[in-house]
């Protein structure tokens, strides 16, 4: 079970895996995620389902290496097995029948946007996608996104591809240009989603984001993933992870994401010692 | 033996349980209570009066033949004692350690009227540990009957139901959401109270009976109850527990440094955060930790906090010590370990610093009023008694309710207003035909032995119905 059938390096720090997981594949919907664990003493980390094929019994995930566990996942190769792969978790994204929908993906967030675009497209909903990254080499899944979007706009912080600047600049231009937009769905780093939310709020434009708080079980058992939405405490793993952006307390979400900063450094240090001693050469692609 | 000689030992105090020294044990996660050796066990067994109409047995939810097994320990027939217990209790090494004996079997013991009741739990643990030290149980001869049962959840309810059905020849598969089987026994109750190798051994015994355990399957998400029937299961048993943590809904509960007890204990026990960074999952334990609540869950949390390095670990409880729901032994052990108790104290607000980390717990003092529905005296706030406990970690151990994942995805499966599964009869038949349930999912948070008793009844009923 959970054998890696295919691996693709999307960037030096972003890896795509096609994993054999027939039960998960059968039930997966856009917006849902899995929790993986790769060693007996390992941590459980959530990763969004980036594609699924019920017929083939496979689920695709895209992992960006940021800390210990994401690097351990990233280091796995074809033919190896993921120890635990549980899902699909969370509620599927509520997808409208009315377009146009603007999808915004930043960094690894382009991966979870992809199945949403794919389903919207098959429903005949017009999709305008905006994808971005710091620089051209970190941009992922551009061709895949183009194939499921009516229009694809690209932004890089350094201008090495597409618009020079943030995805929010492009989004703002789009809104200002008076184009018809039914709703916006944005997935990426918490700070990017906060920026998107702030961009669309003045226009009262319905905006959904997918929160990525720290999680443990992913089934509603621990409450680690709680976040405040519309003044109420929600468990992102069962009530979300997709929420109405304008109701989300982003500052709190960002703050809670820093709970274990000190411990995460410690864990990474351990990996680096092991990497230099063992496999020769550092697996680190430069972090974030 | 003359009557005189038989009666005498009863007058002795009960044999003391050897324990790790408190100063030592707060620095490790090894088991606190070390268990009787043969001599202590025999000495304690000799105190038993072997009452004809043994009241102790009425106090045991699974009807263990208490006077019978104790007589066998007295006669040094330890194997026989173990088998006598196993007749009705499939997890004696666990029950002997965690049953709230003082409100169950031992509460009814005749000797308890004047002096100290027989230490039934300790003797049960002794017999089970002795048997484990002698090697594996012989797998019973099982003839497959060709029928399949799906068990959802691998806590004591699911494990017991699975074992009973497997022995009757059913092909049993347990589906567990987490990556390891055992339910609260592995994610909640800490190593120092219930060593995980004991749980693992019991689970190995089940596997030896042919039970198949599939972890990483969340029923309701990965597969639904209806799909289990489609896959060819003839019946489904739900032992999904009560895993949803409650919060107080007071200001500050989303500050960094506030945990539910479930998260705190899961990180510590299941994910072994006490071994971080050797194990990968971290936990944040400050210098002063407040645990709100006074049940077993609270005691486990506060004692974990102490072992994880907290200088002060504090219980904050709105009622008085007499109302604490935790097992007596746990409260006693917590006190020995230096846990501070603030009873008649109710939190009203968690205070945070400028960076959003906990820096204090504002509380009100309480006094006891008239008895409430539960028969316990209702705590009422003392006006103007606010004060702040300076703490940097807060753990909420207020209780749990059943997780709605299964009920929400199973048409026709009814829950009551507390989210507990509704059962139609004593055996745990739910409002869906061929679906049974027991344990915390039905009763709300209760005890290991009640969950086991429920799993047992359901197994018997499933067998009756499927055989037609
Ligand atoms: C619903 C959801 C979907 C996600 N989807 C993806 C995805 O598709 N691709 C991807 O690359 N990443 C995804 N993430 C984020 C990913 O889970 C974290 O990057 C990963 O857990 C980091 O672990 P680490 O040990 O490598 O890094 P660490 O050094 O432990 O942490 C780095 C960062 O990750 C966050 N983090 C740490 N542990 C957890 C945890 N258990 N759960 C969530 N966040 C954590 C920390 O707040 C920190 O900001 C998702 C997170 C959530 C909650
Ligand atoms: C910290 C703590 C200490 C305790 N101490 C004691 C004690 O000393 N003595 C005592 O008698 N009792 C104690 N209890 C209570 C006792 O542990 C429970 O009453 C008992 O475990 C209930 O058993 P159960 O089988 O009903 O459920 P659980 O033990 O809760 O097991 C349920 C299992 O089902 C799984 N599950 C849930 N939903 C799904 C799903 N949708 N799909 C698949 N799997 C699912 C869960 O992951 C879990 O493994 C304690 C409880 C806690 C939390
Ligand atoms: S199972 Fe529990 S209640 Fe029953 S005799 Fe054993 S310790 Fe007592
Ligand atoms: S009631 Fe007490 S003394 Fe009598 S048989 Fe039971 S344990 Fe022994
Ligand atoms: S991750 Fe544990 S409740 Fe959401």
Short mmCIF file of C-alpha atoms in Angstrom, two decimals, chain B residues 104-434:
data_model
loop_
_atom_site.label_atom_id
_atom_site.label_comp_id
_atom_site.label_asym_id
_atom_site.label_seq_id
_atom_site.Cartn_x
_atom_site.Cartn_y
_atom_site.Cartn_z
CA UNK B 104 -16.62 -0.85 41.19
CA UNK B 105 -15.49 -4.27 42.46
CA UNK B 106 -13.60 -3.02 45.50
CA UNK B 107 -16.45 -0.73 46.51
CA UNK B 108 -18.61 -3.81 47.08
CA UNK B 109 -16.01 -5.94 48.87
CA UNK B 110 -17.23 -7.04 52.28
CA UNK B 111 -13.92 -6.21 53.90
CA UNK B 112 -14.32 -2.61 52.84
CA UNK B 113 -17.13 -2.11 55.36
CA UNK B 114 -14.78 -2.15 58.32
CA UNK B 115 -11.29 -2.01 56.90
CA UNK B 116 -9.58 -2.06 53.58
CA UNK B 117 -11.19 -3.98 50.71
CA UNK B 118 -9.21 -6.65 48.90
CA UNK B 119 -6.92 -5.10 46.27
CA UNK B 120 -8.80 -6.85 43.47
CA UNK B 121 -7.35 -4.73 40.67
CA UNK B 122 -3.78 -5.30 41.81
CA UNK B 123 -4.36 -9.05 42.01
CA UNK B 124 -5.93 -9.07 38.58
CA UNK B 125 -2.92 -7.22 37.21
CA UNK B 126 -0.61 -9.66 38.95
CA UNK B 127 -2.28 -12.70 37.39
CA UNK B 128 -2.23 -11.12 33.93
CA UNK B 129 1.40 -9.98 34.18
CA UNK B 130 2.39 -13.41 35.45
CA UNK B 131 0.73 -15.07 32.48
CA UNK B 132 2.38 -12.64 30.04
CA UNK B 133 5.76 -13.42 31.55
CA UNK B 134 5.14 -17.09 30.73
CA UNK B 135 4.80 -16.47 27.00
CA UNK B 136 1.99 -16.14 24.52
CA UNK B 137 -1.54 -17.40 24.96
CA UNK B 138 -2.17 -20.56 23.03
CA UNK B 139 -4.31 -19.57 20.01
CA UNK B 140 -7.68 -21.24 20.31
CA UNK B 141 -8.86 -23.72 17.71
CA UNK B 142 -11.11 -21.69 15.45
CA UNK B 143 -13.36 -22.92 12.69
CA UNK B 144 -14.17 -20.14 10.22
CA UNK B 145 -17.93 -19.71 9.78
CA UNK B 146 -17.69 -17.73 6.56
CA UNK B 147 -19.27 -14.53 7.86
CA UNK B 148 -17.57 -11.15 7.97
CA UNK B 149 -17.86 -8.37 10.53
CA UNK B 150 -16.37 -4.87 10.30
CA UNK B 151 -15.33 -3.21 13.54
CA UNK B 152 -14.88 0.56 13.48
CA UNK B 153 -12.41 1.84 16.09
CA UNK B 154 -9.75 -0.10 17.95
CA UNK B 155 -10.35 1.07 21.52
CA UNK B 156 -11.35 -1.37 24.26
CA UNK B 157 -14.91 -1.70 22.88
CA UNK B 158 -13.74 -2.60 19.37
CA UNK B 159 -10.92 -4.87 20.55
CA UNK B 160 -13.22 -6.84 22.83
CA UNK B 161 -15.95 -7.21 20.24
CA UNK B 162 -13.38 -8.28 17.65
CA UNK B 163 -11.82 -10.89 19.93
CA UNK B 164 -15.12 -12.46 20.89
CA UNK B 165 -16.30 -12.68 17.29
CA UNK B 166 -13.00 -14.02 16.01
CA UNK B 167 -13.15 -16.83 18.56
CA UNK B 168 -16.57 -17.73 17.21
CA UNK B 169 -15.18 -18.10 13.71
CA UNK B 170 -16.04 -14.73 12.17
CA UNK B 171 -13.68 -13.05 9.74
CA UNK B 172 -13.12 -9.78 11.56
CA UNK B 173 -11.54 -6.57 10.25
CA UNK B 174 -10.93 -3.59 12.49
CA UNK B 175 -10.77 -0.17 10.81
CA UNK B 176 -8.84 2.45 12.77
CA UNK B 177 -8.46 6.13 11.90
CA UNK B 178 -5.09 6.61 13.57
CA UNK B 179 -1.83 4.95 12.53
CA UNK B 180 -1.79 2.69 15.60
CA UNK B 181 -4.50 0.54 17.19
CA UNK B 182 -5.62 0.85 20.83
CA UNK B 183 -7.79 3.97 21.01
CA UNK B 184 -7.45 5.90 24.26
CA UNK B 185 -5.23 3.11 25.57
CA UNK B 186 -2.48 4.30 23.23
CA UNK B 187 -3.20 7.94 22.50
CA UNK B 188 -4.60 9.03 25.86
CA UNK B 189 -3.46 7.01 28.85
CA UNK B 190 0.26 7.63 29.41
CA UNK B 191 3.04 5.08 29.38
CA UNK B 192 3.70 5.54 33.10
CA UNK B 193 0.22 4.27 33.90
CA UNK B 194 -0.31 1.74 31.13
CA UNK B 195 2.85 0.62 29.32
CA UNK B 196 2.22 0.46 25.59
CA UNK B 197 3.93 -2.92 25.30
CA UNK B 198 1.01 -4.36 27.27
CA UNK B 199 -1.51 -2.91 24.85
CA UNK B 200 0.65 -4.14 21.96
CA UNK B 201 0.71 -7.62 23.44
CA UNK B 202 -3.08 -7.73 23.74
CA UNK B 203 -3.35 -6.58 20.14
CA UNK B 204 -0.90 -9.29 19.05
CA UNK B 205 -3.12 -11.82 20.79
CA UNK B 206 -6.04 -10.57 18.69
CA UNK B 207 -4.00 -10.85 15.51
CA UNK B 208 -3.14 -14.40 16.51
CA UNK B 209 -6.88 -15.06 16.54
CA UNK B 210 -6.95 -13.96 12.92
CA UNK B 211 -8.29 -10.44 13.42
CA UNK B 212 -7.19 -8.15 10.61
CA UNK B 213 -6.40 -4.56 11.66
CA UNK B 214 -6.42 -1.81 9.04
CA UNK B 215 -5.08 1.46 10.36
CA UNK B 216 -5.29 4.78 8.49
CA UNK B 217 -8.95 4.27 7.57
CA UNK B 218 -11.35 6.98 8.70
CA UNK B 219 -14.82 5.54 8.42
CA UNK B 220 -17.10 8.27 7.15
CA UNK B 221 -14.27 9.67 5.01
CA UNK B 222 -12.17 6.86 3.55
CA UNK B 223 -15.13 4.50 3.44
CA UNK B 224 -18.70 4.75 4.73
CA UNK B 225 -20.72 2.25 6.74
CA UNK B 226 -22.93 1.60 3.72
CA UNK B 227 -19.88 0.89 1.60
CA UNK B 228 -18.71 -1.62 4.19
CA UNK B 229 -21.95 -3.53 3.64
CA UNK B 230 -21.42 -3.22 -0.12
CA UNK B 231 -17.99 -4.77 0.35
CA UNK B 232 -19.68 -7.83 1.80
CA UNK B 233 -19.56 -7.32 5.55
CA UNK B 234 -22.56 -8.93 7.25
CA UNK B 235 -22.57 -6.64 10.27
CA UNK B 236 -20.82 -3.50 11.50
CA UNK B 237 -19.80 -2.64 15.06
CA UNK B 238 -19.09 1.00 15.94
CA UNK B 239 -16.61 1.54 18.76
CA UNK B 240 -15.57 5.01 17.75
CA UNK B 241 -15.29 6.44 21.27
CA UNK B 242 -15.82 9.99 22.39
CA UNK B 243 -12.89 11.79 20.86
CA UNK B 244 -14.13 15.33 20.33
CA UNK B 245 -12.56 17.70 22.87
CA UNK B 246 -14.61 20.36 24.62
CA UNK B 247 -13.38 23.86 25.28
CA UNK B 248 -14.77 26.37 27.78
CA UNK B 249 -15.47 29.07 25.20
CA UNK B 250 -13.74 31.65 27.34
CA UNK B 251 -11.60 34.42 25.86
CA UNK B 252 -8.03 33.44 24.99
CA UNK B 253 -8.51 29.80 24.11
CA UNK B 254 -6.77 30.17 20.74
CA UNK B 255 -3.64 31.75 22.23
CA UNK B 256 -0.37 29.93 21.59
CA UNK B 257 0.22 27.61 24.53
CA UNK B 258 -3.39 26.47 24.98
CA UNK B 259 -3.97 22.78 24.35
CA UNK B 260 -6.90 20.44 24.56
CA UNK B 261 -5.96 17.49 26.76
CA UNK B 262 -6.45 15.28 23.71
CA UNK B 263 -3.78 17.16 21.77
CA UNK B 264 -1.46 17.37 24.76
CA UNK B 265 -1.77 13.64 25.47
CA UNK B 266 -1.71 12.54 21.83
CA UNK B 267 1.50 14.44 21.20
CA UNK B 268 2.99 13.03 24.38
CA UNK B 269 1.83 9.40 24.22
CA UNK B 270 1.00 8.41 20.66
CA UNK B 271 3.62 10.65 19.03
CA UNK B 272 6.12 10.27 21.91
CA UNK B 273 6.91 13.96 22.16
CA UNK B 274 8.71 13.20 25.42
CA UNK B 275 11.40 11.66 23.24
CA UNK B 276 11.69 14.77 20.98
CA UNK B 277 13.93 15.39 19.03
CA UNK B 278 14.71 11.68 18.78
CA UNK B 279 11.06 11.34 17.74
CA UNK B 280 9.86 14.07 15.42
CA UNK B 281 6.74 15.47 17.07
CA UNK B 282 7.32 18.41 19.41
CA UNK B 283 5.34 19.63 22.40
CA UNK B 284 5.57 22.95 24.14
CA UNK B 285 5.59 22.76 27.91
CA UNK B 286 6.20 25.93 29.79
CA UNK B 287 7.53 26.46 33.29
CA UNK B 288 4.08 26.70 34.84
CA UNK B 289 1.27 24.61 33.44
CA UNK B 290 -2.39 24.81 34.45
CA UNK B 291 -4.65 21.86 33.67
CA UNK B 292 -8.36 22.63 33.89
CA UNK B 293 -10.47 19.72 35.14
CA UNK B 294 -10.04 16.86 37.62
CA UNK B 295 -10.89 13.61 35.85
CA UNK B 296 -8.46 10.90 34.78
CA UNK B 297 -7.70 12.93 31.67
CA UNK B 298 -6.71 15.95 33.74
CA UNK B 299 -4.56 13.86 36.09
CA UNK B 300 -2.80 12.24 33.16
CA UNK B 301 -2.18 15.63 31.55
CA UNK B 302 -0.84 17.26 34.68
CA UNK B 303 1.45 14.33 35.46
CA UNK B 304 2.72 14.36 31.86
CA UNK B 305 3.39 18.09 32.16
CA UNK B 306 5.47 17.44 35.26
CA UNK B 307 7.47 14.75 33.47
CA UNK B 308 7.93 16.97 30.43
CA UNK B 309 9.76 19.42 32.63
CA UNK B 310 7.20 21.85 34.04
CA UNK B 311 8.43 23.39 37.28
CA UNK B 312 4.88 23.79 38.50
CA UNK B 313 1.97 21.70 37.33
CA UNK B 314 -1.38 22.84 38.62
CA UNK B 315 -4.87 21.35 38.63
CA UNK B 316 -7.62 23.96 38.42
CA UNK B 317 -11.01 22.55 39.35
CA UNK B 318 -14.27 24.32 40.06
CA UNK B 319 -15.59 21.83 42.62
CA UNK B 320 -13.91 20.45 45.74
CA UNK B 321 -11.60 17.49 46.09
CA UNK B 322 -14.46 15.20 47.16
CA UNK B 323 -16.13 15.65 43.75
CA UNK B 324 -13.06 14.89 41.64
CA UNK B 325 -13.98 12.21 39.13
CA UNK B 326 -10.44 10.80 38.74
CA UNK B 327 -9.42 7.43 40.15
CA UNK B 328 -8.28 7.84 43.76
CA UNK B 329 -4.91 6.33 43.01
CA UNK B 330 -4.23 8.92 40.30
CA UNK B 331 -5.02 11.84 42.58
CA UNK B 332 -2.84 10.28 45.26
CA UNK B 333 0.04 9.73 42.84
CA UNK B 334 -0.32 13.25 41.45
CA UNK B 335 -0.03 14.68 44.95
CA UNK B 336 3.05 12.59 45.69
CA UNK B 337 4.57 13.98 42.53
CA UNK B 338 4.11 17.55 43.71
CA UNK B 339 1.13 18.54 41.58
CA UNK B 340 -0.55 21.64 42.99
CA UNK B 341 -4.35 21.55 43.41
CA UNK B 342 -6.45 24.70 43.12
CA UNK B 343 -9.92 23.42 43.89
CA UNK B 344 -13.06 25.57 44.01
CA UNK B 345 -11.43 27.64 41.30
CA UNK B 346 -12.95 28.36 37.90
CA UNK B 347 -11.11 29.91 34.95
CA UNK B 348 -12.84 32.85 33.30
CA UNK B 349 -10.22 34.11 30.86
CA UNK B 350 -6.82 33.18 29.47
CA UNK B 351 -4.43 36.11 29.29
CA UNK B 352 -1.91 36.53 26.50
CA UNK B 353 1.25 38.58 26.05
CA UNK B 354 1.88 40.96 23.16
CA UNK B 355 3.05 38.08 20.97
CA UNK B 356 -0.06 36.00 21.54
CA UNK B 357 1.38 33.50 24.01
CA UNK B 358 -0.34 32.52 27.24
CA UNK B 359 0.88 34.45 30.26
CA UNK B 360 -1.86 33.89 32.80
CA UNK B 361 -5.15 32.28 33.72
CA UNK B 362 -7.72 34.49 35.33
CA UNK B 363 -9.88 32.55 37.79
CA UNK B 364 -12.77 33.03 40.16
CA UNK B 365 -13.02 31.38 43.55
CA UNK B 366 -16.07 29.19 44.03
CA UNK B 367 -18.09 27.92 46.97
CA UNK B 368 -20.36 24.90 47.15
CA UNK B 369 -24.11 25.42 47.03
CA UNK B 370 -27.06 23.03 46.83
CA UNK B 371 -26.67 19.63 45.13
CA UNK B 372 -27.33 19.69 41.36
CA UNK B 373 -28.76 17.02 39.01
CA UNK B 374 -25.65 14.89 39.39
CA UNK B 375 -26.08 14.91 43.16
CA UNK B 376 -22.87 16.86 43.57
CA UNK B 377 -22.98 20.24 45.28
CA UNK B 378 -23.12 22.97 42.68
CA UNK B 379 -20.18 25.35 42.63
CA UNK B 380 -21.14 29.02 42.71
CA UNK B 381 -18.77 31.91 42.06
CA UNK B 382 -17.67 34.17 44.91
CA UNK B 383 -18.22 37.75 43.79
CA UNK B 384 -15.10 39.83 43.31
CA UNK B 385 -12.74 36.93 43.94
CA UNK B 386 -10.90 37.18 40.60
CA UNK B 387 -7.22 36.41 40.68
CA UNK B 388 -4.58 35.53 38.12
CA UNK B 389 -2.53 32.36 38.09
CA UNK B 390 0.71 33.07 36.29
CA UNK B 391 1.10 30.23 33.83
CA UNK B 392 2.52 29.85 30.32
CA UNK B 393 0.66 26.72 29.27
CA UNK B 394 -3.01 25.85 29.71
CA UNK B 395 -4.45 22.40 29.07
CA UNK B 396 -8.23 22.06 28.83
CA UNK B 397 -9.35 18.69 30.21
CA UNK B 398 -13.08 19.30 30.34
CA UNK B 399 -14.37 16.13 28.76
CA UNK B 400 -15.13 14.90 25.29
CA UNK B 401 -18.13 14.05 23.14
CA UNK B 402 -18.47 11.54 20.29
CA UNK B 403 -17.07 12.50 16.92
CA UNK B 404 -19.90 13.04 14.40
CA UNK B 405 -17.98 11.76 11.34
CA UNK B 406 -19.70 8.38 11.28
CA UNK B 407 -23.21 9.49 12.25
CA UNK B 408 -23.16 12.32 9.69
CA UNK B 409 -22.30 9.93 6.88
CA UNK B 410 -24.58 7.03 7.79
CA UNK B 411 -28.22 7.63 6.86
CA UNK B 412 -30.59 6.37 9.52
CA UNK B 413 -28.02 6.31 12.31
CA UNK B 414 -29.49 8.42 15.11
CA UNK B 415 -27.68 10.30 17.85
CA UNK B 416 -29.09 11.94 20.96
CA UNK B 417 -28.61 15.57 21.87
CA UNK B 418 -25.13 14.89 23.27
CA UNK B 419 -24.10 13.32 19.99
CA UNK B 420 -24.09 9.79 21.47
CA UNK B 421 -25.32 6.96 19.25
CA UNK B 422 -28.86 5.87 20.10
CA UNK B 423 -29.20 2.17 20.82
CA UNK B 424 -32.43 0.21 20.59
CA UNK B 425 -31.63 -2.50 23.10
CA UNK B 426 -29.27 -3.66 25.82
CA UNK B 427 -26.97 -5.24 23.25
CA UNK B 428 -26.18 -1.98 21.51
CA UNK B 429 -28.21 -2.37 18.33
CA UNK B 430 -28.32 1.10 16.77
CA UNK B 431 -31.16 2.62 14.78
CA UNK B 432 -29.69 0.94 11.71
CA UNK B 433 -30.24 -2.78 11.22
CA UNK B 434 -27.09 -4.88 11.48
#
